[in-house]
Each structure stands twice: as structure tokens, then as C-alpha cells.
Amino acid sequence: MCCSEAVDIARRAIEICNACRYCDGYCAVFQVMKLRRSFSDADVGYLANLCHSCRNCYYACQYAPPHEFAVNVPASFSRVRAETYQHYAWPRSLAFLFRRNGVFVALTVAAAIALVLISVIALQMPGRNFEPYLGSEAFYAVVPKSIMTFVAIGALGLSLIVLTVSVGRFWRDIGGRPADAEISGALWSAIGDVLTLRNLAGGGHGCNDRSESFSRARRYCHHVMFYGLLLCAAATAVAGFYDHVLHWPSPYPLSSLPVLLGAAGGSAMIFGAGGFVLIKMRGDPDPQAQGPGEPDYTILALLLMVAGSGLVLLAFRETAAMSLLLAVHLGAVLSLFAILPFSRLVHGCYRAAALLRAAMELKGRGGQ
Amino acid sequence: MPQRAHALIELPVLASFIIEMTRSIKANGSNASKACDVMVVGGGNAGLCAAITARELGASVVLLEQAPKHSRGGNSRHARNLRVSHAISSDYLRGVYSAEEYWDDIARVAGENTDKDLARVMIAESVDVTTWMERRGVCFQRSRDTAARSRKTAYLLGGGKALLNAYYLTAERLGVDIRYDSEVLSLGFDDGMARDATVVTDGVPAQLRAKAVVVASGGIAANIDWLRQYWGEAANHCLIRGTAYADGHILKELLDRGAAPVGDPAQCHMVAVDARAPKFDGGIVTRLDGLPFGIVVDRNGRRFHDEGENVGRERYAIWGSLVLRCPGQIAYAIFDSKVDTLFRPSLYPPIQAPTVAELAVKLTLDSRTMAATVSRFNDAVRDASNGGKNGYGRTEGITPPKTRGALLIDTPPFGGFPVRPGITFSYFGVRVDQRARVLMANDRPSANVFAAGLSMAANILGRGYLAGMGMTIGTTFGRTAGREAAQYVLQ
């Protein structure tokens, strides 16, 4: 991230902000900014990842374009964030995956679905694939349980390791230590920030989602999508518990906990991600750093695919299409696990780290 | 995504969009209305408060903003806070700020250049003004931390541009006919009453008839030609901290029609700004507040004023007019690395060099004179050992002296800022009465011409400066002008 143009533009904006300070009341970015007089590349990356892209400061800015200072904090921070993801990516040789993210994700999804489909065909007796499987262990007749579990846990585990190392590098660069004594005091505040998206509150009035008028749509869409994803994760965990501990194999009836959690979570993800796409498409393009086809849309499309294929599978699981639908859904989920550390989803981890750092710095200073 | 899906999910948004489109076609198309009840000239804080108030009372209102939409709002774009009297603390104000204390503050800075009755009206109206503003979408910067709140001024969340955004949305919602890129060329008077105006919108002139006119078009701070009449060529070297649109031609129009002037057109509020700042709209970030920390020299490398005279919070304010009197209207702040960090962060970093002579070269000053000035100053410094920000250091045996905070300039790297006078606002406008009616030369109020904001602020603040008072004058007299104009029209 050293000396890049995006960082320099962002630093120039920060210096103007720090001399102005009209936006102090909006979010943690400006609170943290006030504590410094000069801004290293790591500081710029830290502030950029703290930014939730609510655009309050853009519409309030007396120096926004066409003013010659052309301060556009959300857009310049968004470009810096994209660079931090590359800069801290581990292994470093894979950082390029962020640059061709759409191609990478598309190929991974295609490969994962193809892999699962081929496995289904290869592992099963020819001619059996398109018959409906009913009753207990029907899914495992399509993909054996051991393979499903092993591949899924393997992919997710590997991704989490990669992600942890990457974010750990960022954490050290912004001044964090692995076992910082201050962490515990700030942890709850940071977790609250993550779970409530307090910094999207805009001093209480919401974001500027589409224009200079305020709205809470973006915050709510994120909540719906995020908690939808958590519900899906909970569904998977409960199903795993049923299966491995209680020895009660899937598929589960419609009224069972995994199905209820998964159906609710999947629907929520579709509403949340769909809303996000609408907001992005209809929004004022000026404070956005990217257009359609960029990484944000890529990950939203994949999340929609994961949730959608899961719901379609639920709807048609007792028909002949089940095995194919299951293959597509598992392929989508597998690709989500695989691309996790090289997708826009990493923003959550980088932002959480920045929020924790900010909570540590702001502790005892009267808060926001 | 098909349009229908949008509509289903966001029917209300779509509906407001259609209304907005219809309205903008109405405003810009051939059937733009040629008459209204109240015409408001100027789309800054005062004009918006007047337009919103008049519209709420039922008048049809046209708001004429000379700037394009992206630069709307005049100097209110750069506003930060609002000075309000209050008896109890709130989420954004602490303690008590009584009407008496408010008046004392005005009298202290303005001296004789204030109208006590008008000031009293403004102070009384300021008490409930924040509630009125919040109901119309304005947000204040709240803080759970009492110490972080100001006692005398409420800070606008996001500053003046956020306030303007809120007011424009409110005005649109109420049905105020807002016209950007609309310059009022002249006002038509008939028998002492304003009847119409020639308005150029997007380059096309048209007549607009109105039953009442509110002039809220700001002062004359951006009219260099006007200022040159008083300051000569020096006016060319000033930077304008605010909008380029405050050229005062409507004020001139009113004066030509017999309105009584107030204030002094040769006087402006000026501060020291970085000479590298843009000519217009540099706003708050160009201000240099640290001049008392080092020495200040003119372009000949010589000191010209006691830098320690004012080391208080408004220390930057005296330097604008001092630099205006310097040759070429430029000066240079010179300091060393001991005080570097005492400057409030500003737009541009200081120019730095390892020696005073090299710094002089970088600042295009004569290096020998500069080195001599610094060494003479250093030789004269006494009692600097207790130094620091407001230290006890002073000089002996040089003219002018530095009476406070004199420290040796001896620790490299040495730093410098080029300084120019930056005009904040002008102290000139038309006289008004308590109902915001413009007074004519015979002291008789005009029946249907009102003024608000900086066009009349010199009635109350004809000299000096109090943070956040411009916004209070604009808001209170904007409301008054809007109310009186609507009542005159609808009676």
C-alpha cells in the first residue's frame, strides 16, 4: 500500500478534514482522526477500514467536488480499502485475486459446482441421479456424508486461517498487539459497533443512501443480510449437531429447527442482498468508487446464489431435480467458503479490527 | 432490474420522484410561473428560513439562487455553529447563556456599531430557534460528554452545508419554487413598492412579478471592484473565504432605490489565511491561527507588529487587517520546530528548511535580511526559559517588541507560512426595522421589501465578530422576514 495514488488522495482529504472538523459528530473516523496530526500509510488504511461508507460526510462537505479541493471521503476511502485487502492478503502471491475478483469468483463458482456435479455422477450408479430420493439420508445418497463434511470443513478452515493471518498483519500495522491489555476493555464496545452498525447511524439520522436526504435502508439491508447469514450458519450448526451427536440424519422435516432457521436466513439474505443491489444501482454514483461488475456486486450475486439455491432445493427436494439442485447449492456454498479470504466479505474482519482499535483509542475520551 | 420491481418495493420513493420531476418541469419549462406572492432573493440560510416560513403560512414562494445547485447556499456553506441564548443545558449546549450576557458580548465587540433594539429582538428569538430548526430537518452535534459541548453556540452536525441540504429538502417538500442559476438583474419599483424583478435563469431573462420581496443575497465581500474603491489595488490581493456570488448588486439596487445604508462598505471581517489557498470558498481550513507562536515578517523580511499582542482564542482575527496593510498584502509567519505542533492543523503543511536563510529562499524572501531579523529577534528575547505556548518570553530593545510568548527561533527545521488577508464577510447592508422591513432614507419602512441575513447583519454587528452570530441573525431575521412578507401578502 506504500505511496499509492489512492492513499495519497485519501491522505489529502484527511488533512483537509482534520483542519475542518465539521463532521466530528458523524462517526468514529472523525473521532479517531482528531487524535492525530499526521497520517502514515497504515493510519490511512486504518481510517479507510473504519469508514462504513454512509456518505454523510460527502453530502455535508463544503469541499466536495466541484470544489477544487474535491474532497470525497467515501470514494477515496473505498479505493484505499480495496488496496488494504490486497496489501495484507496472505499468501502474498495470491493478492492478485482481488484485482480480477469477478473473474476469480465466477471461475471458482463454476469449478465448485462442476466438481460437485462430477462427484455426484462419478460416485453414484449411472441412471440413479435423477430419481427422487426420499426418506432419511436422502442427501447423503447424492453426496456421501464424509465427503460433504470433509470438503466443507476443509475449505472453510483453510479460508479462516488465511483470513486470520491477513487481518493479523493489518492489526499489527495499525498498532495492535496480539495480547494487548487494553483489548478486553474495548472489546464489548467494538462488538456492539459490529453488531449494531452504530457508525451507520449518521449521528442519529441515518445514511445518505441515494442522495442528500437521509435513509436507514442501507443499515437495515446490511442487518437483514448479515443476520440472515448468521441464521444460515446456525441452521448448519444445528443440523450438524442433530446428525453427528444425535445421529439424526438429514433431510429434516419442514417444521424442524434447521429448516426453519435456514429458510428464514436464506429469505433474509435474499431481501438484504437484493435491497443492497437496488440501493447501489439507484444511488448517486459520485460518492461511490465503483460501478456494476465490481467486487461488491460479485459477492452480492454469490450470496444471492447461495441463498436462492438453498431455498429452491428446499422447495423441490422431493422431486427428481433434487440431486442436481443439491449439487448446485453445495457447489455455491463450497465456492463461498473457498473465496472467503479473497472476496469483499473480508471487509467485515478488517472493519471489526479497525473498530476494536478505535474503541481502544477512544476509551476514556468521552466516546462519540 | 425491471422498473416494476422498483415500484413495488419503493412506491413512496417513486411517487416523490414523479412529484419532483413534475415540479422541475414546471419550474424550468415554458410554463414556469411568472408571478408569486413572495420572491426570496438568495438561497442561503436567511433566504431559506424566509422562504420556508412564508410558504408554511400559505404564500406562494419563489426562491432565486444565483449559484448552480452544487454551489448553493452562499456563505452558509461554510457555517459551523449558531449562537443561541438558553436558560438550561441540552444535548448540544451546556450551562446557561443569558440574554444579558449575550448582549454584553455583542456590545463588547461591536461597540457603537449595533442597534440595541434589533439585537434584543434577535437574542429573544434565538431562544427557541434550535427547536424550530430541528423541526425543519436541521441536525445539531449532540454529545453525551458535557465538556465537549459549547456553552454559547450550538454546533451544526456536518456544518452549514448539511443545514442547507435539510432546508432545501424541506422547502421542496413544502412546494417552494426553487430556481438555481437564477440571478436577479434588477428590481422593478413603483411608487416605493417592489413590483417585479428581471431574473436571468440559465441565461434566459424573464420578468417575475411578486407581491413582496425578501432580499437575502448576502453582503459585498466577493465584489473586488467595489472593495477596490476603498482599498485600491490591495483589494486584488485578498482572498475571499466564502462564496464568489456575494457581489452585493441587489444591495446596490436597493440603495439606488432609496434604501438607507448601514455599516461601512470599506470594512470587512478579515483573518490571516494561507496564501496558497484558493481565491474563493477556501472556508475554515485556510485559516492560520498560530501566528503569535513565532514572528511575522513582511515581504522585505522585517517584523511589523507585536506578535504577542493577542495570544487568546481569537488570535488569528487581528492579522487579516494587519496583513492588508503590508506591502503587496503578503506576510510570512516564521517559526521553529519547537512550536510547529501548536498550530491548529491547516490545509497546507508549513514550508520547511534546515536554516533560516534557506527558508527565506524557499519563501522568496531576501535571505540576509531574514537571517538578520531572526538573529536580532533572538538577541532581544528575555525570560524565555519559562517558555511554551503562552510563555513568559518577551523582547527587549527591538521595535516592534514581542510582548508575550517570545521564544528563541533556534531549533531546526525552521518553518514558514505565506499569509494573506482572507475576507470572511462585509459590514455593510440596508437598514431594517424589527419586522425586517427595509428602511428608506426617510426612515420610513418599505411596505413590501424585507431583508435578512448578511444583507442586513450590519444593523446588529457593524463591527467585530462573535462565533455563530451570522447564522443567528440569518435564521431569526429570515423567519421574521418570511412571516412579515407572508402576512403582508395574505392580509
XYZ file of N, CA and C in Angstrom, chain A residues 125-223:
297
model
N -24.383 -44.676 -8.954
C -24.660 -45.568 -10.078
C -25.247 -44.739 -11.211
N -24.783 -44.942 -12.421
C -25.364 -44.205 -13.545
C -26.870 -44.454 -13.604
N -27.595 -43.425 -13.956
C -29.038 -43.578 -14.102
C -29.820 -43.336 -12.851
N -29.107 -43.215 -11.711
C -29.848 -43.032 -10.471
C -30.012 -41.555 -10.116
N -29.239 -40.684 -10.794
C -29.142 -39.298 -10.346
C -30.437 -38.510 -10.425
N -31.301 -38.897 -11.297
C -32.466 -38.047 -11.494
C -33.733 -38.638 -10.908
N -33.539 -39.605 -10.039
C -34.711 -40.130 -9.336
C -34.835 -39.411 -8.004
N -36.085 -39.239 -7.591
C -36.227 -38.588 -6.289
C -35.724 -39.494 -5.161
N -34.987 -38.891 -4.253
C -34.571 -39.623 -3.063
C -35.492 -39.197 -1.947
N -36.009 -40.104 -1.280
C -36.905 -39.747 -0.202
C -36.399 -40.373 1.074
N -36.918 -39.871 2.135
C -36.607 -40.503 3.404
C -35.245 -40.109 3.939
N -34.871 -40.789 5.003
C -33.680 -40.385 5.728
C -32.419 -40.645 4.908
N -31.432 -39.759 5.134
C -30.143 -39.846 4.471
C -30.244 -39.665 2.962
N -31.348 -39.043 2.478
C -31.511 -38.881 1.037
C -30.376 -38.059 0.451
N -29.974 -36.978 1.171
C -28.900 -36.127 0.652
C -27.595 -36.900 0.537
N -27.369 -37.772 1.531
C -26.083 -38.467 1.523
C -26.029 -39.545 0.460
N -27.215 -39.877 -0.067
C -27.208 -40.790 -1.201
C -26.663 -40.082 -2.433
N -26.783 -38.762 -2.448
C -26.260 -37.990 -3.571
C -24.770 -37.707 -3.352
N -24.451 -37.108 -2.203
C -23.050 -36.870 -1.854
C -22.805 -37.525 -0.497
N -21.890 -38.463 -0.444
C -21.657 -39.143 0.843
C -21.316 -38.157 1.948
N -21.815 -38.448 3.136
C -21.680 -37.550 4.280
C -20.226 -37.210 4.564
N -19.365 -38.217 4.531
C -17.962 -37.978 4.892
C -17.323 -36.978 3.940
N -17.616 -37.124 2.658
C -17.009 -36.224 1.684
C -17.545 -34.813 1.888
N -18.877 -34.723 2.048
C -19.503 -33.417 2.235
C -18.879 -32.697 3.432
N -18.785 -33.404 4.538
C -18.261 -32.796 5.756
C -16.790 -32.426 5.609
N -16.042 -33.370 5.072
C -14.598 -33.151 4.960
C -14.271 -31.957 4.053
N -14.895 -31.921 2.875
C -14.607 -30.846 1.921
C -15.051 -29.499 2.480
N -16.251 -29.475 3.051
C -16.777 -28.200 3.559
C -15.904 -27.677 4.693
N -15.620 -28.524 5.668
C -14.825 -28.072 6.811
C -13.407 -27.738 6.386
N -12.888 -28.523 5.443
C -11.539 -28.253 4.938
C -11.457 -26.896 4.275
N -12.389 -26.612 3.371
C -12.359 -25.341 2.641
C -12.540 -24.165 3.598
N -13.532 -24.298 4.497
C -13.801 -23.197 5.419
C -12.626 -22.978 6.360
N -12.070 -24.095 6.857
C -10.955 -23.986 7.798
C -9.755 -23.310 7.173
N -9.434 -23.735 5.960
C -8.297 -23.142 5.254
C -8.529 -21.647 5.039
N -9.734 -21.309 4.612
C -10.065 -19.899 4.369
C -9.943 -19.076 5.644
N -10.406 -19.646 6.760
C -10.355 -18.884 8.015
C -8.910 -18.670 8.453
N -8.059 -19.666 8.216
C -6.641 -19.497 8.556
C -6.035 -18.366 7.727
N -6.285 -18.409 6.419
C -5.759 -17.376 5.519
C -6.252 -15.991 5.955
N -7.533 -15.920 6.259
C -8.134 -14.643 6.647
C -7.535 -14.135 7.961
N -7.354 -15.047 8.904
C -6.809 -14.648 10.202
C -5.403 -14.078 10.051
N -4.581 -14.745 9.247
C -3.214 -14.245 9.057
C -3.257 -12.867 8.390
N -4.103 -12.714 7.360
C -4.179 -11.435 6.645
C -4.592 -10.308 7.576
N -5.677 -10.510 8.308
C -6.180 -9.451 9.184
C -5.197 -9.217 10.337
N -4.507 -10.279 10.753
C -3.492 -10.125 11.790
C -2.383 -9.180 11.349
N -2.002 -9.277 10.093
C -0.982 -8.362 9.564
C -1.479 -6.915 9.602
N -2.740 -6.738 9.245
C -3.347 -5.406 9.299
C -3.379 -4.899 10.750
N -3.790 -5.763 11.649
C -3.915 -5.414 13.066
C -2.574 -4.927 13.631
N -1.497 -5.626 13.291
C -0.177 -5.193 13.777
C 0.211 -3.843 13.180
N -0.141 -3.654 11.890
C 0.241 -2.412 11.219
C -0.465 -1.196 11.800
N -1.698 -1.368 12.272
C -2.416 -0.223 12.828
C -2.157 -0.092 14.325
N -1.144 -0.780 14.802
C -0.693 -0.547 16.174
C -1.188 -1.545 17.181
N -1.861 -2.601 16.743
C -2.377 -3.590 17.677
C -1.328 -4.632 18.033
N -1.481 -5.239 19.198
C -0.622 -6.346 19.607
C -1.524 -7.538 19.861
N -0.980 -8.747 19.703
C -1.838 -9.929 19.864
C -2.535 -9.975 21.217
N -1.825 -9.634 22.281
C -2.438 -9.738 23.605
C -2.387 -8.385 24.304
N -3.001 -7.419 23.681
C -2.995 -6.069 24.225
C -3.904 -6.000 25.453
N -3.372 -5.430 26.517
C -4.147 -5.370 27.753
C -5.407 -4.524 27.596
N -5.334 -3.535 26.697
C -6.490 -2.654 26.533
C -7.642 -3.326 25.800
N -7.320 -4.441 25.108
C -8.345 -5.041 24.253
C -9.599 -5.375 25.039
N -9.413 -6.025 26.190
C -10.580 -6.528 26.898
C -11.544 -5.401 27.257
N -10.987 -4.246 27.619
C -11.849 -3.135 27.990
C -12.645 -2.582 26.825
N -12.078 -2.692 25.627
C -12.728 -2.094 24.465
C -13.533 -3.108 23.675
N -13.360 -4.394 24.029
C -13.924 -5.450 23.191
C -15.442 -5.359 23.068
N -16.112 -5.146 24.216
C -17.577 -5.134 24.184
C -18.103 -3.972 23.362
N -17.437 -2.848 23.509
C -17.844 -1.692 22.727
C -17.678 -1.970 21.236
N -16.564 -2.617 20.859
C -16.322 -2.920 19.449
C -17.322 -3.951 18.928
N -17.623 -4.954 19.755
C -18.600 -5.956 19.321
C -19.963 -5.295 19.109
N -20.296 -4.383 20.009
C -21.539 -3.621 19.847
C -21.538 -2.840 18.537
N -20.403 -2.216 18.232
C -20.288 -1.463 16.975
C -20.538 -2.362 15.772
N -19.966 -3.582 15.834
C -20.104 -4.510 14.711
C -21.554 -4.967 14.577
N -22.164 -5.336 15.707
C -23.497 -5.940 15.640
C -24.596 -4.917 15.376
N -24.379 -3.665 15.791
C -25.443 -2.666 15.598
C -25.156 -1.745 14.423
N -23.928 -1.756 13.912
C -23.516 -0.808 12.870
C -23.805 0.620 13.319
N -23.427 0.892 14.561
C -23.647 2.201 15.146
C -23.131 3.331 14.238
N -22.034 3.049 13.542
C -21.434 4.098 12.710
C -22.201 4.372 11.421
N -23.250 3.596 11.187
C -24.126 3.927 10.060
C -25.326 4.735 10.527
N -25.296 5.187 11.780
C -26.443 5.922 12.311
C -26.412 7.383 11.908
N -25.266 7.866 11.455
C -25.182 9.251 10.995
C -25.560 10.246 12.074
N -25.038 10.055 13.283
C -25.393 10.979 14.349
C -26.877 10.890 14.690
N -27.509 9.773 14.331
C -28.904 9.564 14.692
C -29.894 9.713 13.553
N -29.430 10.156 12.391
C -30.384 10.475 11.329
C -30.281 9.567 10.126
N -29.372 8.605 10.181
C -29.265 7.661 9.086
C -28.239 8.066 8.049
N -28.141 7.229 7.026
C -27.136 7.435 5.979
C -27.709 8.272 4.852
N -26.806 8.671 3.964
C -27.242 9.246 2.700
C -27.129 8.143 1.656
N -28.139 7.273 1.605
C -28.037 6.103 0.740
C -28.023 6.466 -0.727
N -28.904 7.366 -1.082
C -29.050 7.658 -2.507
C -28.790 9.117 -2.846
N -29.029 10.012 -1.877
C -28.915 11.436 -2.189
C -28.672 12.170 -0.879
N -28.887 13.488 -0.886
C -28.643 14.243 0.334
C -29.732 14.029 1.385
N -30.793 13.298 1.042
C -31.785 13.002 2.069
C -31.339 11.758 2.847
N -31.802 11.681 4.089
C -31.350 10.597 4.968
C -32.227 9.368 4.821
N -31.633 8.216 5.056
C -32.380 6.963 4.972
C -31.657 5.933 5.816
N -32.420 4.948 6.295
C -31.795 3.880 7.069
C -31.779 2.579 6.284
N -32.137 2.653 5.014
C -32.286 1.436 4.210
C -30.988 0.628 4.149
N -29.883 1.317 3.970
C -28.612 0.625 3.821
C -28.253 -0.152 5.086
N -28.458 0.529 6.230
C -28.145 -0.120 7.502
C -29.041 -1.342 7.699
N -30.338 -1.182 7.431
C -31.255 -2.293 7.636
C -30.977 -3.436 6.676
N -30.647 -3.100 5.416
C -30.323 -4.158 4.447
C -29.111 -4.967 4.925
N -28.134 -4.244 5.457
C -26.942 -4.942 5.941
C -27.308 -5.845 7.107
N -28.116 -5.309 8.020
C -28.543 -6.126 9.167
C -29.261 -7.387 8.688
